[in-house]
PDB file of C-alpha atoms in Angstrom:
ATOM      1  CA  MET A   3       2.810  19.516  33.800  1.00 45.00           C
ATOM      2  CA  ALA A   4       3.358  17.844  30.448  1.00 54.00           C
ATOM      3  CA  LEU A   5       4.111  14.155  30.186  1.00 61.00           C
ATOM      4  CA  PRO A   6       7.576  13.131  29.034  1.00 68.00           C
ATOM      5  CA  LYS A   7       7.889  11.696  25.544  1.00 75.00           C
ATOM      6  CA  THR A   8       7.451   7.924  25.343  1.00 82.00           C
ATOM      7  CA  PRO A   9      10.511   6.494  23.520  1.00 86.00           C
ATOM      8  CA  LEU A  10       8.694   3.545  21.910  1.00 90.00           C
ATOM      9  CA  PHE A  11       6.010   5.765  20.416  1.00 88.00           C
ATOM     10  CA  TYR A  12       8.475   8.224  18.897  1.00 88.00           C
ATOM     11  CA  LYS A  13      10.796   5.485  17.620  1.00 91.00           C
ATOM     12  CA  LEU A  14       7.864   3.803  15.852  1.00 93.00           C
ATOM     13  CA  ILE A  15       6.714   7.048  14.243  1.00 92.00           C
ATOM     14  CA  ALA A  16      10.241   7.939  13.112  1.00 92.00           C
ATOM     15  CA  LYS A  17      10.741   4.435  11.698  1.00 94.00           C
ATOM     16  CA  ALA A  18       7.421   4.612   9.799  1.00 95.00           C
ATOM     17  CA  ILE A  19       8.218   8.053   8.376  1.00 93.00           C
ATOM     18  CA  ASP A  20      11.692   6.940   7.302  1.00 93.00           C
ATOM     19  CA  SER A  21      10.248   3.784   5.719  1.00 94.00           C
ATOM     20  CA  PHE A  22       7.721   5.910   3.824  1.00 93.00           C
ATOM     21  CA  GLY A  23      10.564   8.051   2.493  1.00 92.00           C
ATOM     22  CA  GLU A  24      12.559   5.026   1.340  1.00 93.00           C
ATOM     23  CA  ARG A  25       9.538   3.458  -0.352  1.00 90.00           C
ATOM     24  CA  HIS A  26       8.473   6.631  -2.137  1.00 89.00           C
ATOM     25  CA  HIS A  27      11.988   7.986  -2.752  1.00 90.00           C
ATOM     26  CA  VAL A  28      11.275  11.295  -1.010  1.00 89.00           C
ATOM     27  CA  THR A  29      12.762  13.194   1.895  1.00 90.00           C
ATOM     28  CA  ALA A  30      10.029  12.042   4.238  1.00 90.00           C
ATOM     29  CA  ARG A  31      10.516  14.594   6.991  1.00 90.00           C
ATOM     30  CA  SER A  32      10.298  17.423   4.436  1.00 91.00           C
ATOM     31  CA  TYR A  33       7.155  15.797   3.058  1.00 92.00           C
ATOM     32  CA  PHE A  34       5.445  15.385   6.448  1.00 91.00           C
ATOM     33  CA  ALA A  35       6.564  18.632   8.119  1.00 90.00           C
ATOM     34  CA  PRO A  36       3.987  20.923   6.428  1.00 91.00           C
ATOM     35  CA  LEU A  37       1.235  18.331   6.917  1.00 91.00           C
ATOM     36  CA  LEU A  38       1.938  18.410  10.658  1.00 90.00           C
ATOM     37  CA  GLY A  39       1.973  22.208  10.853  1.00 88.00           C
ATOM     38  CA  TYR A  40       5.714  22.888  10.678  1.00 87.00           C
ATOM     39  CA  ARG A  41       6.467  25.847   8.391  1.00 89.00           C
ATOM     40  CA  GLY A  42       9.531  27.575   7.007  1.00 88.00           C
ATOM     41  CA  GLU A  43      12.878  26.470   5.682  1.00 89.00           C
ATOM     42  CA  ASN A  44      13.644  24.575   8.917  1.00 87.00           C
ATOM     43  CA  ALA A  45      10.341  22.673   8.989  1.00 86.00           C
ATOM     44  CA  ALA A  46      11.999  19.265   8.488  1.00 88.00           C
ATOM     45  CA  ILE A  47      14.470  20.037  11.290  1.00 87.00           C
ATOM     46  CA  MET A  48      11.616  21.046  13.598  1.00 85.00           C
ATOM     47  CA  LEU A  49       9.848  17.764  12.818  1.00 86.00           C
ATOM     48  CA  SER A  50      13.067  15.824  13.448  1.00 86.00           C
ATOM     49  CA  THR A  51      13.393  17.563  16.810  1.00 83.00           C
ATOM     50  CA  ALA A  52       9.783  16.720  17.655  1.00 84.00           C
ATOM     51  CA  LEU A  53      10.408  13.056  16.743  1.00 85.00           C
ATOM     52  CA  ASN A  54      13.520  12.883  18.926  1.00 83.00           C
ATOM     53  CA  TYR A  55      12.237  11.587  22.249  1.00 79.00           C
ATOM     54  CA  THR A  56      15.433  12.650  24.023  1.00 78.00           C
ATOM     55  CA  THR A  57      14.860  16.345  23.245  1.00 70.00           C
ATOM     56  CA  TYR A  58      12.385  17.288  25.890  1.00 61.00           C
ATOM     57  CA  ASN A  59      12.066  20.676  27.507  1.00 60.00           C
ATOM     58  CA  PRO A  60       9.554  20.528  30.401  1.00 58.00           C
ATOM     59  CA  ALA A  61       9.086  24.300  30.221  1.00 56.00           C
ATOM     60  CA  SER A  62       8.142  24.157  26.543  1.00 54.00           C
ATOM     61  CA  PRO A  63       7.311  20.567  25.554  1.00 57.00           C
ATOM     62  CA  LYS A  64       6.730  19.863  21.883  1.00 67.00           C
ATOM     63  CA  PRO A  65       5.251  16.366  21.908  1.00 73.00           C
ATOM     64  CA  LEU A  66       3.228  15.148  18.950  1.00 80.00           C
ATOM     65  CA  ASN A  67      -0.496  15.224  19.623  1.00 83.00           C
ATOM     66  CA  ILE A  68      -3.339  12.939  18.613  1.00 87.00           C
ATOM     67  CA  ASP A  69      -4.102  15.091  15.564  1.00 89.00           C
ATOM     68  CA  HIS A  70      -0.535  14.633  14.350  1.00 88.00           C
ATOM     69  CA  LEU A  71      -0.891  10.878  14.783  1.00 90.00           C
ATOM     70  CA  TYR A  72      -4.138  10.889  12.790  1.00 92.00           C
ATOM     71  CA  VAL A  73      -2.524  12.796   9.905  1.00 92.00           C
ATOM     72  CA  LEU A  74       0.449  10.430   9.935  1.00 92.00           C
ATOM     73  CA  LEU A  75      -1.693   7.290   9.953  1.00 93.00           C
ATOM     74  CA  ASN A  76      -3.726   8.657   7.032  1.00 92.00           C
ATOM     75  CA  GLU A  77      -0.696   9.613   4.949  1.00 93.00           C
ATOM     76  CA  LEU A  78       1.659   6.728   5.697  1.00 93.00           C
ATOM     77  CA  GLY A  79      -0.290   4.100   3.759  1.00 89.00           C
ATOM     78  CA  GLU A  80       1.046   0.623   4.421  1.00 88.00           C
ATOM     79  CA  ASP A  81       3.877   2.066   6.528  1.00 91.00           C
ATOM     80  CA  ARG A  82       1.255   2.840   9.196  1.00 92.00           C
ATOM     81  CA  ASN A  83       1.546  -0.840  10.126  1.00 90.00           C
ATOM     82  CA  ILE A  84       4.941  -0.105  11.682  1.00 93.00           C
ATOM     83  CA  ILE A  85       3.226   2.117  14.241  1.00 93.00           C
ATOM     84  CA  LEU A  86       0.112  -0.001  14.722  1.00 92.00           C
ATOM     85  CA  ASP A  87       1.963  -3.322  15.004  1.00 90.00           C
ATOM     86  CA  GLY A  88       4.548  -1.810  17.362  1.00 92.00           C
ATOM     87  CA  LEU A  89       1.864  -0.439  19.692  1.00 90.00           C
ATOM     88  CA  ALA A  90      -0.119  -3.680  19.480  1.00 88.00           C
ATOM     89  CA  ASN A  91       3.010  -5.672  20.407  1.00 87.00           C
ATOM     90  CA  GLU A  92       3.599  -3.388  23.382  1.00 89.00           C
ATOM     91  CA  PHE A  93       0.136  -4.192  24.722  1.00 89.00           C
ATOM     92  CA  GLU A  94       0.254  -7.865  23.717  1.00 83.00           C
ATOM     93  CA  MET A  95      -2.344  -7.444  21.006  1.00 83.00           C
ATOM     94  CA  MET A  96      -2.302  -7.741  17.239  1.00 77.00           C
ATOM     95  CA  VAL A  97      -3.641  -5.740  14.332  1.00 78.00           C
ATOM     96  CA  ILE A  98      -5.325  -7.499  11.440  1.00 71.00           C
ATOM     97  CA  PRO A  99      -6.327  -5.340   8.470  1.00 68.00           C
ATOM     98  CA  LYS A 100     -10.030  -5.449   7.630  1.00 64.00           C
ATOM     99  CA  LYS A 101      -9.390  -6.400   4.004  1.00 61.00           C
ATOM    100  CA  GLN A 102      -7.535  -9.481   5.228  1.00 56.00           C
ATOM    101  CA  ALA A 103     -10.398 -10.457   7.522  1.00 52.00           C
ATOM    102  CA  HIS A 104     -12.864 -10.190   4.612  1.00 55.00           C
ATOM    103  CA  ALA A 105     -11.176 -12.685   2.332  1.00 58.00           C
ATOM    104  CA  ASN A 106     -13.247 -15.245   0.466  1.00 64.00           C
ATOM    105  CA  ALA A 107     -13.484 -18.998   0.957  1.00 65.00           C
ATOM    106  CA  SER A 108     -10.702 -19.714  -1.548  1.00 69.00           C
ATOM    107  CA  ASP A 109      -8.234 -18.065   0.871  1.00 75.00           C
ATOM    108  CA  PHE A 110      -9.186 -20.492   3.624  1.00 81.00           C
ATOM    109  CA  ASN A 111      -6.752 -23.207   2.507  1.00 84.00           C
ATOM    110  CA  THR A 112      -3.845 -20.755   2.341  1.00 86.00           C
ATOM    111  CA  LEU A 113      -4.576 -19.411   5.832  1.00 87.00           C
ATOM    112  CA  VAL A 114      -4.827 -22.940   7.262  1.00 90.00           C
ATOM    113  CA  ASP A 115      -1.445 -23.813   5.751  1.00 91.00           C
ATOM    114  CA  THR A 116       0.107 -20.549   6.967  1.00 90.00           C
ATOM    115  CA  ALA A 117      -1.176 -21.077  10.511  1.00 92.00           C
ATOM    116  CA  ASN A 118       0.133 -24.645  10.474  1.00 93.00           C
ATOM    117  CA  ILE A 119       3.586 -23.531   9.296  1.00 94.00           C
ATOM    118  CA  LYS A 120       3.802 -20.719  11.868  1.00 93.00           C
ATOM    119  CA  ASN A 121       2.771 -23.065  14.693  1.00 93.00           C
ATOM    120  CA  ALA A 122       5.373 -25.595  13.532  1.00 94.00           C
ATOM    121  CA  ASP A 123       7.958 -22.782  13.575  1.00 93.00           C
ATOM    122  CA  VAL A 124       7.209 -22.193  17.269  1.00 93.00           C
ATOM    123  CA  PHE A 125       7.803 -25.890  17.955  1.00 94.00           C
ATOM    124  CA  CYS A 126      11.118 -25.910  16.042  1.00 93.00           C
ATOM    125  CA  VAL A 127      12.441 -22.694  17.596  1.00 93.00           C
ATOM    126  CA  ALA A 128      11.500 -23.821  21.114  1.00 93.00           C
ATOM    127  CA  LYS A 129      13.009 -27.296  20.655  1.00 94.00           C
ATOM    128  CA  MET A 130      16.259 -25.824  19.332  1.00 92.00           C
ATOM    129  CA  ALA A 131      16.430 -23.359  22.229  1.00 92.00           C
ATOM    130  CA  ILE A 132      15.927 -25.985  24.916  1.00 92.00           C
ATOM    131  CA  SER A 133      18.301 -28.518  23.325  1.00 92.00           C
ATOM    132  CA  ASP A 134      21.149 -27.404  25.614  1.00 92.00           C
ATOM    133  CA  ASP A 135      18.864 -27.144  28.691  1.00 92.00           C
ATOM    134  CA  VAL A 136      19.352 -23.359  28.799  1.00 91.00           C
ATOM    135  CA  ILE A 137      17.310 -20.641  27.118  1.00 92.00           C
ATOM    136  CA  THR A 138      19.356 -17.530  26.425  1.00 93.00           C
ATOM    137  CA  GLN A 139      17.906 -14.045  26.076  1.00 92.00           C
ATOM    138  CA  GLN A 140      18.318 -14.224  22.280  1.00 93.00           C
ATOM    139  CA  GLU A 141      16.572 -17.610  22.154  1.00 93.00           C
ATOM    140  CA  ARG A 142      13.796 -16.231  24.336  1.00 92.00           C
ATOM    141  CA  GLU A 143      13.291 -13.340  21.878  1.00 91.00           C
ATOM    142  CA  GLU A 144      13.253 -15.762  18.922  1.00 93.00           C
ATOM    143  CA  ILE A 145      10.625 -17.927  20.643  1.00 93.00           C
ATOM    144  CA  LEU A 146       8.473 -14.902  21.452  1.00 91.00           C
ATOM    145  CA  LYS A 147       8.771 -13.635  17.868  1.00 90.00           C
ATOM    146  CA  ALA A 148       7.728 -17.057  16.517  1.00 92.00           C
ATOM    147  CA  ILE A 149       4.806 -17.183  18.961  1.00 93.00           C
ATOM    148  CA  HIS A 150       3.669 -13.717  17.879  1.00 89.00           C
ATOM    149  CA  LYS A 151       3.750 -14.727  14.199  1.00 90.00           C
ATOM    150  CA  ALA A 152       1.793 -17.905  14.991  1.00 92.00           C
ATOM    151  CA  GLN A 153      -0.777 -15.953  17.017  1.00 90.00           C
ATOM    152  CA  LYS A 154      -1.243 -13.511  14.152  1.00 87.00           C
ATOM    153  CA  ALA A 155      -1.683 -16.348  11.623  1.00 89.00           C
ATOM    154  CA  ASN A 156      -4.194 -18.063  13.923  1.00 89.00           C
ATOM    155  CA  ALA A 157      -6.086 -14.799  14.464  1.00 85.00           C
ATOM    156  CA  GLU A 158      -6.291 -14.209  10.699  1.00 82.00           C
ATOM    157  CA  LEU A 159      -7.638 -17.732  10.246  1.00 84.00           C
ATOM    158  CA  LYS A 160     -10.142 -17.234  13.055  1.00 83.00           C
ATOM    159  CA  ASP A 161     -11.376 -13.962  11.556  1.00 77.00           C
ATOM    160  CA  LEU A 162     -11.832 -15.603   8.167  1.00 78.00           C
ATOM    161  CA  VAL A 163     -13.788 -18.497   9.682  1.00 79.00           C
ATOM    162  CA  LEU A 164     -15.994 -16.077  11.619  1.00 74.00           C
ATOM    163  CA  HIS A 165     -16.544 -13.988   8.494  1.00 69.00           C
ATOM    164  CA  LEU A 166     -17.415 -17.034   6.407  1.00 68.00           C
ATOM    165  CA  ALA A 167     -19.869 -18.219   9.053  1.00 57.00           C
ATOM    166  CA  THR A 168     -21.494 -14.760   9.081  1.00 53.00           C
ATOM    167  CA  GLN A 169     -21.830 -14.787   5.274  1.00 51.00           C
ATOM    168  CA  GLU A 170     -23.652 -18.146   5.371  1.00 50.00           C
ATOM    169  CA  ASP A 171     -26.062 -16.850   8.025  1.00 48.00           C
ATOM    170  CA  GLU A 172     -27.069 -13.860   5.854  1.00 48.00           C
TER     171      GLU A 172
END
């Protein structure tokens, strides 16, 4: 028995593909269809059907597989972050690109300032939300978004500090 399609996963992939198309001014589904093994004049339509998580036939499931994901992540360039960040958020993790973690010492000041600003944003958003003694669902989402941004900034700073310490030890 095949597993049903996971909506989050397919929404993230569709969003990344569409973003790629907008950035590169191409019909993205037509571009990716042959790369993912869809052939013929209806290849883009077949890919669109595969990306639609609501179209699921248990007798003949057409979910994307891990090889499709690998091809997409390779081809999407910076739009791959839509998928990676979305999955990381789902599992309460964060993705930090390696090139960012390997910055030099001159970037240290910028990362310290960024982390400080993001942490201050959490304080401001939380204080504004609690000002009326009630936190609405929208305010809750804004607080969580600010916390996520602060955590990412702090993680980037931490990675830089660890990298700098490793460089000195070498």
